[in-house]
Amino acid sequence: MGLPEKLGKYEIRRELGAGAMGVVYEGWDPGIARRVAIKTVKGAELQGAEAEQTMARFRHEAQAAGRLSHPHIVQIYEFGEDAGTQFIAMEFIEGKELKDYFDGDERFKLPEIVR
């Protein structure tokens, strides 16, 4: 399956990562000219009760995260659905993946952890 051009109002720029039930994309919100991360789950690829439970958990994740406001928690901008794909549009955070630090045998110093 190729890269979608859009999800909702968001233009899709590239794939950032994929898991068992969805993909995370870098997107662009043309209305306010900002980069976003878009986490997706594809209900059409799931079956029966599993699909309903997964979609409900995904919606609950968006609602719970959307109620939080803290400088160290990613901001949720929107929960939506487009052509059978549910998505959460959120703040795009630039940086290395935690896995990259561990793969490089890099460790965080205590002051960084506390910060």
Tab-separated table of N, CA, C and O in Angstrom:
chain	number	residue	atom	x	y	z
A	1	MET	N	0.849	-1.180	0.000
A	1	MET	CA	0.000	0.000	0.000
A	1	MET	C	0.890	1.238	0.000
A	1	MET	O	1.838	1.349	0.771
A	2	GLY	N	0.570	2.194	-0.839
A	2	GLY	CA	1.362	3.416	-0.947
A	2	GLY	C	1.009	4.438	0.114
A	2	GLY	O	0.072	4.272	0.885
A	3	LEU	N	1.747	5.481	0.101
A	3	LEU	CA	1.552	6.591	1.035
A	3	LEU	C	0.280	7.351	0.644
A	3	LEU	O	0.125	7.738	-0.511
A	4	PRO	N	-0.650	7.562	1.587
A	4	PRO	CA	-1.836	8.356	1.233
A	4	PRO	C	-1.430	9.811	1.001
A	4	PRO	O	-0.445	10.283	1.556
A	5	GLU	N	-2.181	10.505	0.174
A	5	GLU	CA	-1.900	11.926	-0.069
A	5	GLU	C	-2.398	12.784	1.080
A	5	GLU	O	-1.758	13.768	1.444
A	6	LYS	N	-3.565	12.402	1.642
A	6	LYS	CA	-4.183	13.195	2.707
A	6	LYS	C	-4.893	12.284	3.694
A	6	LYS	O	-5.324	11.195	3.332
A	7	LEU	N	-5.038	12.779	4.902
A	7	LEU	CA	-5.938	12.212	5.906
A	7	LEU	C	-6.674	13.396	6.490
A	7	LEU	O	-6.063	14.286	7.077
A	8	GLY	N	-7.977	13.441	6.290
A	8	GLY	CA	-8.725	14.622	6.699
A	8	GLY	C	-8.167	15.834	5.976
A	8	GLY	O	-7.919	15.797	4.773
A	9	LYS	N	-7.927	16.896	6.705
A	9	LYS	CA	-7.384	18.122	6.104
A	9	LYS	C	-5.863	18.098	5.990
A	9	LYS	O	-5.268	19.000	5.417
A	10	TYR	N	-5.224	17.057	6.525
A	10	TYR	CA	-3.768	17.018	6.618
A	10	TYR	C	-3.122	16.389	5.381
A	10	TYR	O	-3.532	15.322	4.927
A	11	GLU	N	-2.106	17.057	4.857
A	11	GLU	CA	-1.311	16.513	3.763
A	11	GLU	C	-0.278	15.566	4.370
A	11	GLU	O	0.352	15.896	5.372
A	12	ILE	N	-0.123	14.400	3.774
A	12	ILE	CA	0.840	13.420	4.280
A	12	ILE	C	2.172	13.635	3.566
A	12	ILE	O	2.236	13.671	2.350
A	13	ARG	N	3.231	13.784	4.356
A	13	ARG	CA	4.566	14.030	3.799
A	13	ARG	C	5.432	12.784	3.751
A	13	ARG	O	6.130	12.549	2.781
A	14	ARG	N	5.423	12.000	4.849
A	14	ARG	CA	6.235	10.776	4.868
A	14	ARG	C	5.796	9.884	6.022
A	14	ARG	O	5.137	10.329	6.943
A	15	GLU	N	6.185	8.630	5.933
A	15	GLU	CA	5.920	7.679	7.007
A	15	GLU	C	7.029	7.789	8.039
A	15	GLU	O	8.214	7.819	7.699
A	16	LEU	N	6.654	7.849	9.301
A	16	LEU	CA	7.623	7.916	10.388
A	16	LEU	C	7.843	6.559	11.035
A	16	LEU	O	8.928	6.278	11.545
A	17	GLY	N	6.818	5.717	11.047
A	17	GLY	CA	6.931	4.400	11.662
A	17	GLY	C	5.651	3.619	11.479
A	17	GLY	O	4.599	4.189	11.168
A	18	ALA	N	5.747	2.305	11.671
A	18	ALA	CA	4.581	1.447	11.503
A	18	ALA	C	4.573	0.377	12.579
A	18	ALA	O	5.626	-0.034	13.061
A	19	GLY	N	3.373	-0.051	12.936
A	19	GLY	CA	3.200	-1.108	13.919
A	19	GLY	C	2.193	-2.112	13.416
A	19	GLY	O	1.810	-2.099	12.250
A	20	ALA	N	1.741	-2.965	14.310
A	20	ALA	CA	0.829	-4.043	13.936
A	20	ALA	C	-0.517	-3.542	13.426
A	20	ALA	O	-1.107	-4.161	12.550
A	21	MET	N	-1.003	-2.407	13.963
A	21	MET	CA	-2.347	-1.962	13.594
A	21	MET	C	-2.408	-0.604	12.940
A	21	MET	O	-3.487	-0.113	12.644
A	22	GLY	N	-1.275	0.032	12.728
A	22	GLY	CA	-1.342	1.364	12.144
A	22	GLY	C	0.009	1.914	11.757
A	22	GLY	O	1.033	1.248	11.875
A	23	VAL	N	-0.030	3.142	11.304
A	23	VAL	CA	1.158	3.833	10.819
A	23	VAL	C	1.158	5.240	11.403
A	23	VAL	O	0.095	5.820	11.635
A	24	VAL	N	2.350	5.786	11.637
A	24	VAL	CA	2.483	7.176	12.057
A	24	VAL	C	3.142	7.934	10.909
A	24	VAL	O	4.158	7.490	10.358
A	25	TYR	N	2.539	9.065	10.558
A	25	TYR	CA	3.024	9.877	9.447
A	25	TYR	C	3.439	11.259	9.923
A	25	TYR	O	2.930	11.754	10.930
A	26	GLU	N	4.315	11.871	9.161
A	26	GLU	CA	4.528	13.309	9.284
A	26	GLU	C	3.530	13.942	8.337
A	26	GLU	O	3.420	13.546	7.174
A	27	GLY	N	2.784	14.908	8.854
A	27	GLY	CA	1.792	15.575	8.032
A	27	GLY	C	1.945	17.078	8.088
A	27	GLY	O	2.807	17.609	8.799
A	28	TRP	N	1.106	17.745	7.331
A	28	TRP	CA	1.116	19.210	7.253
A	28	TRP	C	-0.308	19.704	7.343
A	28	TRP	O	-1.195	19.218	6.624
A	29	ASP	N	-0.537	20.635	8.249
A	29	ASP	CA	-1.841	21.279	8.376
A	29	ASP	C	-1.786	22.552	7.539
A	29	ASP	O	-1.172	23.533	7.941
A	30	PRO	N	-2.401	22.556	6.353
A	30	PRO	CA	-2.301	23.720	5.473
A	30	PRO	C	-3.052	24.940	5.995
A	30	PRO	O	-2.721	26.066	5.660
A	31	GLY	N	-4.046	24.733	6.851
A	31	GLY	CA	-4.835	25.843	7.365
A	31	GLY	C	-4.041	26.784	8.251
A	31	GLY	O	-4.233	27.995	8.205
A	32	ILE	N	-3.126	26.216	9.064
A	32	ILE	CA	-2.333	27.070	9.949
A	32	ILE	C	-0.836	26.862	9.755
A	32	ILE	O	-0.035	27.316	10.568
A	33	ALA	N	-0.479	26.194	8.669
A	33	ALA	CA	0.921	26.031	8.253
A	33	ALA	C	1.812	25.485	9.373
A	33	ALA	O	2.754	26.132	9.799
A	34	ARG	N	1.483	24.250	9.824
A	34	ARG	CA	2.345	23.616	10.825
A	34	ARG	C	2.460	22.117	10.558
A	34	ARG	O	1.544	21.492	10.021
A	35	ARG	N	3.619	21.592	10.957
A	35	ARG	CA	3.852	20.153	10.869
A	35	ARG	C	3.110	19.456	11.991
A	35	ARG	O	3.006	19.977	13.102
A	36	VAL	N	2.628	18.267	11.702
A	36	VAL	CA	1.939	17.455	12.696
A	36	VAL	C	2.405	16.011	12.563
A	36	VAL	O	2.907	15.597	11.521
A	37	ALA	N	2.236	15.261	13.630
A	37	ALA	CA	2.395	13.811	13.581
A	37	ALA	C	0.984	13.238	13.541
A	37	ALA	O	0.091	13.730	14.230
A	38	ILE	N	0.786	12.228	12.715
A	38	ILE	CA	-0.545	11.646	12.552
A	38	ILE	C	-0.456	10.147	12.820
A	38	ILE	O	0.148	9.411	12.050
A	39	LYS	N	-1.050	9.734	13.925
A	39	LYS	CA	-1.089	8.325	14.301
A	39	LYS	C	-2.382	7.731	13.769
A	39	LYS	O	-3.454	8.316	13.954
A	40	THR	N	-2.292	6.588	13.098
A	40	THR	CA	-3.472	5.992	12.480
A	40	THR	C	-3.714	4.576	12.986
A	40	THR	O	-2.804	3.903	13.459
A	41	VAL	N	-4.947	4.141	12.843
A	41	VAL	CA	-5.314	2.744	13.037
A	41	VAL	C	-6.339	2.427	11.954
A	41	VAL	O	-7.233	3.220	11.686
A	42	LYS	N	-6.152	1.293	11.308
A	42	LYS	CA	-7.023	0.933	10.197
A	42	LYS	C	-8.015	-0.131	10.627
A	42	LYS	O	-7.693	-1.308	10.688
A	43	GLY	N	-9.224	0.302	10.920
A	43	GLY	CA	-10.271	-0.604	11.359
A	43	GLY	C	-10.650	-1.618	10.304
A	43	GLY	O	-11.028	-2.740	10.627
A	44	ALA	N	-10.536	-1.260	9.041
A	44	ALA	CA	-10.913	-2.159	7.950
A	44	ALA	C	-10.029	-3.399	7.906
A	44	ALA	O	-10.429	-4.429	7.381
A	45	GLU	N	-8.834	-3.317	8.473
A	45	GLU	CA	-7.918	-4.458	8.458
A	45	GLU	C	-8.124	-5.377	9.658
A	45	GLU	O	-7.488	-6.414	9.761
A	46	LEU	N	-9.012	-4.993	10.581
A	46	LEU	CA	-9.306	-5.794	11.759
A	46	LEU	C	-10.633	-6.501	11.562
A	46	LEU	O	-11.420	-6.142	10.710
A	47	GLN	N	-10.899	-7.496	12.399
A	47	GLN	CA	-12.104	-8.302	12.248
A	47	GLN	C	-13.028	-8.182	13.456
A	47	GLN	O	-12.558	-8.194	14.595
A	48	GLY	N	-14.332	-8.087	13.240
A	48	GLY	CA	-15.374	-8.194	14.241
A	48	GLY	C	-15.167	-7.411	15.519
A	48	GLY	O	-14.922	-6.215	15.522
A	49	ALA	N	-15.294	-8.141	16.658
A	49	ALA	CA	-15.204	-7.521	17.979
A	49	ALA	C	-13.832	-6.904	18.206
A	49	ALA	O	-13.716	-5.884	18.878
A	50	GLU	N	-12.791	-7.529	17.649
A	50	GLU	CA	-11.433	-6.979	17.790
A	50	GLU	C	-11.372	-5.572	17.189
A	50	GLU	O	-10.781	-4.671	17.775
A	51	ALA	N	-11.994	-5.392	16.045
A	51	ALA	CA	-12.001	-4.081	15.390
A	51	ALA	C	-12.707	-3.052	16.265
A	51	ALA	O	-12.189	-1.957	16.467
A	52	GLU	N	-13.871	-3.409	16.790
A	52	GLU	CA	-14.632	-2.481	17.630
A	52	GLU	C	-13.853	-2.105	18.881
A	52	GLU	O	-13.807	-0.932	19.260
A	53	GLN	N	-13.231	-3.079	19.533
A	53	GLN	CA	-12.463	-2.815	20.748
A	53	GLN	C	-11.242	-1.941	20.460
A	53	GLN	O	-10.937	-1.014	21.208
A	54	THR	N	-10.549	-2.250	19.381
A	54	THR	CA	-9.354	-1.493	19.023
A	54	THR	C	-9.713	-0.050	18.698
A	54	THR	O	-9.044	0.880	19.156
A	55	MET	N	-10.769	0.155	17.925
A	55	MET	CA	-11.184	1.499	17.557
A	55	MET	C	-11.649	2.274	18.791
A	55	MET	O	-11.352	3.459	18.929
A	56	ALA	N	-12.342	1.615	19.706
A	56	ALA	CA	-12.799	2.276	20.934
A	56	ALA	C	-11.596	2.666	21.797
A	56	ALA	O	-11.561	3.768	22.356
A	57	ARG	N	-10.590	1.791	21.906
A	57	ARG	CA	-9.385	2.114	22.678
A	57	ARG	C	-8.639	3.276	22.055
A	57	ARG	O	-8.126	4.148	22.758
A	58	PHE	N	-8.578	3.317	20.737
A	58	PHE	CA	-7.885	4.395	20.028
A	58	PHE	C	-8.588	5.727	20.287
A	58	PHE	O	-7.942	6.738	20.571
A	59	ARG	N	-9.913	5.728	20.214
A	59	ARG	CA	-10.695	6.937	20.486
A	59	ARG	C	-10.487	7.377	21.943
A	59	ARG	O	-10.285	8.559	22.224
A	60	HIS	N	-10.496	6.420	22.862
A	60	HIS	CA	-10.286	6.733	24.276
A	60	HIS	C	-8.889	7.314	24.494
A	60	HIS	O	-8.715	8.250	25.281
A	61	GLU	N	-7.885	6.769	23.806
A	61	GLU	CA	-6.513	7.308	23.891
A	61	GLU	C	-6.493	8.777	23.480
A	61	GLU	O	-5.890	9.618	24.149
A	62	ALA	N	-7.154	9.094	22.380
A	62	ALA	CA	-7.196	10.482	21.897
A	62	ALA	C	-7.893	11.383	22.904
A	62	ALA	O	-7.439	12.491	23.179
A	63	GLN	N	-9.007	10.917	23.452
A	63	GLN	CA	-9.752	11.723	24.419
A	63	GLN	C	-8.943	11.948	25.694
A	63	GLN	O	-8.876	13.063	26.209
A	64	ALA	N	-8.315	10.890	26.196
A	64	ALA	CA	-7.539	11.008	27.434
A	64	ALA	C	-6.333	11.925	27.234
A	64	ALA	O	-6.085	12.831	28.039
A	65	ALA	N	-5.599	11.717	26.168
A	65	ALA	CA	-4.418	12.550	25.905
A	65	ALA	C	-4.817	13.992	25.607
A	65	ALA	O	-4.108	14.927	25.971
A	66	GLY	N	-5.962	14.176	24.966
A	66	GLY	CA	-6.425	15.514	24.627
A	66	GLY	C	-6.820	16.348	25.834
A	66	GLY	O	-6.854	17.577	25.760
A	67	ARG	N	-7.111	15.704	26.954
A	67	ARG	CA	-7.468	16.424	28.176
A	67	ARG	C	-6.240	16.855	28.977
A	67	ARG	O	-6.369	17.608	29.936
A	68	LEU	N	-5.074	16.374	28.601
A	68	LEU	CA	-3.853	16.695	29.339
A	68	LEU	C	-3.191	17.939	28.778
A	68	LEU	O	-3.210	18.185	27.576
A	69	SER	N	-2.588	18.691	29.659
A	69	SER	CA	-1.847	19.881	29.242
A	69	SER	C	-0.606	20.001	30.121
A	69	SER	O	-0.711	20.290	31.315
A	70	HIS	N	0.540	19.734	29.527
A	70	HIS	CA	1.807	19.770	30.253
A	70	HIS	C	2.912	19.951	29.215
A	70	HIS	O	2.824	19.411	28.115
A	71	PRO	N	3.964	20.709	29.547
A	71	PRO	CA	5.034	20.948	28.566
A	71	PRO	C	5.743	19.677	28.095
A	71	PRO	O	6.350	19.678	27.032
A	72	HIS	N	5.649	18.588	28.854
A	72	HIS	CA	6.345	17.358	28.485
A	72	HIS	C	5.402	16.273	27.976
A	72	HIS	O	5.768	15.103	27.921
A	73	ILE	N	4.188	16.670	27.623
A	73	ILE	CA	3.218	15.748	27.034
A	73	ILE	C	2.796	16.319	25.693
A	73	ILE	O	2.431	17.488	25.586
A	74	VAL	N	2.839	15.492	24.674
A	74	VAL	CA	2.492	15.932	23.323
A	74	VAL	C	1.051	16.448	23.286
A	74	VAL	O	0.161	15.903	23.933
A	75	GLN	N	0.819	17.532	22.548
A	75	GLN	CA	-0.522	18.105	22.406
A	75	GLN	C	-1.301	17.365	21.318
A	75	GLN	O	-0.769	17.071	20.250
A	76	ILE	N	-2.558	17.102	21.614
A	76	ILE	CA	-3.458	16.477	20.645
A	76	ILE	C	-4.249	17.593	19.969
A	76	ILE	O	-4.850	18.429	20.634
A	77	TYR	N	-4.252	17.592	18.631
A	77	TYR	CA	-4.968	18.614	17.884
A	77	TYR	C	-6.336	18.139	17.403
A	77	TYR	O	-7.290	18.910	17.356
A	78	GLU	N	-6.426	16.861	17.013
A	78	GLU	CA	-7.681	16.395	16.426
A	78	GLU	C	-7.739	14.878	16.436
A	78	GLU	O	-6.725	14.202	16.289
A	79	PHE	N	-8.954	14.360	16.589
A	79	PHE	CA	-9.256	12.952	16.364
A	79	PHE	C	-10.217	12.928	15.190
A	79	PHE	O	-11.187	13.686	15.170
A	80	GLY	N	-9.936	12.098	14.196
A	80	GLY	CA	-10.805	12.065	13.032
A	80	GLY	C	-10.802	10.727	12.342
A	80	GLY	O	-10.124	9.783	12.759
A	81	GLU	N	-11.564	10.645	11.268
A	81	GLU	CA	-11.630	9.438	10.451
A	81	GLU	C	-11.722	9.853	8.996
A	81	GLU	O	-12.412	10.824	8.655
A	82	ASP	N	-11.008	9.120	8.154
A	82	ASP	CA	-11.010	9.398	6.719
A	82	ASP	C	-10.908	8.068	5.987
A	82	ASP	O	-9.932	7.334	6.166
A	83	ALA	N	-11.912	7.742	5.204
A	83	ALA	CA	-11.936	6.536	4.377
A	83	ALA	C	-11.625	5.278	5.186
A	83	ALA	O	-10.833	4.440	4.771
A	84	GLY	N	-12.236	5.157	6.379
A	84	GLY	CA	-12.051	3.963	7.194
A	84	GLY	C	-10.797	3.951	8.053
A	84	GLY	O	-10.539	2.982	8.751
A	85	THR	N	-10.023	5.005	8.004
A	85	THR	CA	-8.817	5.107	8.821
A	85	THR	C	-9.031	6.154	9.899
A	85	THR	O	-9.244	7.319	9.589
A	86	GLN	N	-9.010	5.713	11.161
A	86	GLN	CA	-9.084	6.671	12.259
A	86	GLN	C	-7.688	7.245	12.480
A	86	GLN	O	-6.686	6.561	12.280
A	87	PHE	N	-7.637	8.518	12.900
A	87	PHE	CA	-6.336	9.129	13.122
A	87	PHE	C	-6.380	10.113	14.277
A	87	PHE	O	-7.432	10.648	14.619
A	88	ILE	N	-5.205	10.303	14.872
A	88	ILE	CA	-4.999	11.332	15.882
A	88	ILE	C	-3.924	12.255	15.335
A	88	ILE	O	-2.806	11.807	15.055
A	89	ALA	N	-4.257	13.525	15.148
A	89	ALA	CA	-3.278	14.528	14.719
A	89	ALA	C	-2.731	15.176	15.987
A	89	ALA	O	-3.498	15.590	16.856
A	90	MET	N	-1.405	15.225	16.076
A	90	MET	CA	-0.780	15.725	17.299
A	90	MET	C	0.467	16.536	16.983
A	90	MET	O	0.933	16.572	15.843
A	91	GLU	N	0.961	17.165	18.016
A	91	GLU	CA	2.176	17.962	17.935
A	91	GLU	C	3.326	17.105	17.389
A	91	GLU	O	3.509	15.963	17.800
A	92	PHE	N	4.056	17.665	16.449
A	92	PHE	CA	5.236	16.983	15.901
A	92	PHE	C	6.439	17.358	16.764
A	92	PHE	O	6.717	18.545	16.955
A	93	ILE	N	7.117	16.368	17.279
A	93	ILE	CA	8.290	16.595	18.116
A	93	ILE	C	9.527	16.149	17.342
A	93	ILE	O	9.639	14.986	16.951
A	94	GLU	N	10.424	17.068	17.131
A	94	GLU	CA	11.679	16.770	16.424
A	94	GLU	C	12.656	16.120	17.401
A	94	GLU	O	12.744	16.530	18.557
A	95	GLY	N	13.369	15.115	16.953
A	95	GLY	CA	14.381	14.520	17.811
A	95	GLY	C	14.634	13.067	17.477
A	95	GLY	O	14.047	12.503	16.556
A	96	LYS	N	15.536	12.490	18.244
A	96	LYS	CA	15.886	11.079	18.080
A	96	LYS	C	14.872	10.204	18.803
A	96	LYS	O	14.302	10.606	19.807
A	97	GLU	N	14.709	8.998	18.285
A	97	GLU	CA	13.874	8.029	18.972
A	97	GLU	C	14.635	7.478	20.164
A	97	GLU	O	15.862	7.342	20.135
A	98	LEU	N	13.909	7.144	21.205
A	98	LEU	CA	14.514	6.569	22.396
A	98	LEU	C	15.297	5.307	22.049
A	98	LEU	O	16.396	5.074	22.567
A	99	LYS	N	14.768	4.528	21.122
A	99	LYS	CA	15.433	3.297	20.677
A	99	LYS	C	16.833	3.593	20.134
A	99	LYS	O	17.771	2.819	20.352
A	100	ASP	N	16.989	4.716	19.437
A	100	ASP	CA	18.296	5.076	18.877
A	100	ASP	C	19.333	5.320	19.973
A	100	ASP	O	20.498	4.980	19.822
A	101	TYR	N	18.905	5.916	21.068
A	101	TYR	CA	19.820	6.127	22.196
A	101	TYR	C	20.294	4.788	22.760
A	101	TYR	O	21.478	4.584	23.017
A	102	PHE	N	19.349	3.886	22.945
A	102	PHE	CA	19.702	2.588	23.522
A	102	PHE	C	20.527	1.751	22.552
A	102	PHE	O	21.470	1.072	22.968
A	103	ASP	N	20.181	1.781	21.267
A	103	ASP	CA	20.962	1.047	20.269
A	103	ASP	C	22.397	1.550	20.215
A	103	ASP	O	23.314	0.786	19.955
A	104	GLY	N	22.592	2.845	20.444
A	104	GLY	CA	23.928	3.447	20.449
A	104	GLY	C	24.602	3.339	21.805
A	104	GLY	O	25.660	3.939	22.027
A	105	ASP	N	23.996	2.587	22.713
A	105	ASP	CA	24.507	2.411	24.075
A	105	ASP	C	24.725	3.746	24.772
A	105	ASP	O	25.651	3.916	25.551
A	106	GLU	N	23.873	4.729	24.433
A	106	GLU	CA	23.930	6.038	25.083
A	106	GLU	C	23.022	6.010	26.302
A	106	GLU	O	21.940	5.443	26.266
A	107	ARG	N	23.478	6.624	27.358
A	107	ARG	CA	22.675	6.704	28.574
A	107	ARG	C	22.480	8.158	28.945
A	107	ARG	O	23.304	9.014	28.658
A	108	PHE	N	21.382	8.438	29.590
A	108	PHE	CA	21.080	9.795	30.024
A	108	PHE	C	21.731	10.048	31.378
A	108	PHE	O	21.714	9.183	32.250
A	109	LYS	N	22.261	11.240	31.550
A	109	LYS	CA	22.797	11.645	32.838
A	109	LYS	C	21.636	12.019	33.756
A	109	LYS	O	20.567	12.447	33.301
A	110	LEU	N	21.850	11.857	35.061
A	110	LEU	CA	20.776	12.090	36.025
A	110	LEU	C	20.139	13.478	35.892
A	110	LEU	O	18.904	13.586	35.903
A	111	PRO	N	20.918	14.578	35.714
A	111	PRO	CA	20.264	15.884	35.558
A	111	PRO	C	19.336	15.953	34.348
A	111	PRO	O	18.295	16.612	34.394
A	112	GLU	N	19.674	15.235	33.265
A	112	GLU	CA	18.793	15.197	32.085
A	112	GLU	C	17.512	14.460	32.395
A	112	GLU	O	16.436	14.848	31.963
A	113	ILE	N	17.641	13.381	33.150
A	113	ILE	CA	16.466	12.574	33.515
A	113	ILE	C	15.544	13.409	34.397
A	113	ILE	O	14.322	13.433	34.180
A	114	VAL	N	16.096	14.107	35.359
A	114	VAL	CA	15.297	14.923	36.260
A	114	VAL	C	14.610	16.051	35.500
A	114	VAL	O	13.435	16.351	35.720
A	115	ARG	N	15.343	16.673	34.548
A	115	ARG	CA	14.769	17.751	33.754
A	115	ARG	C	13.582	17.240	32.989
A	115	ARG	O	12.563	17.818	32.873
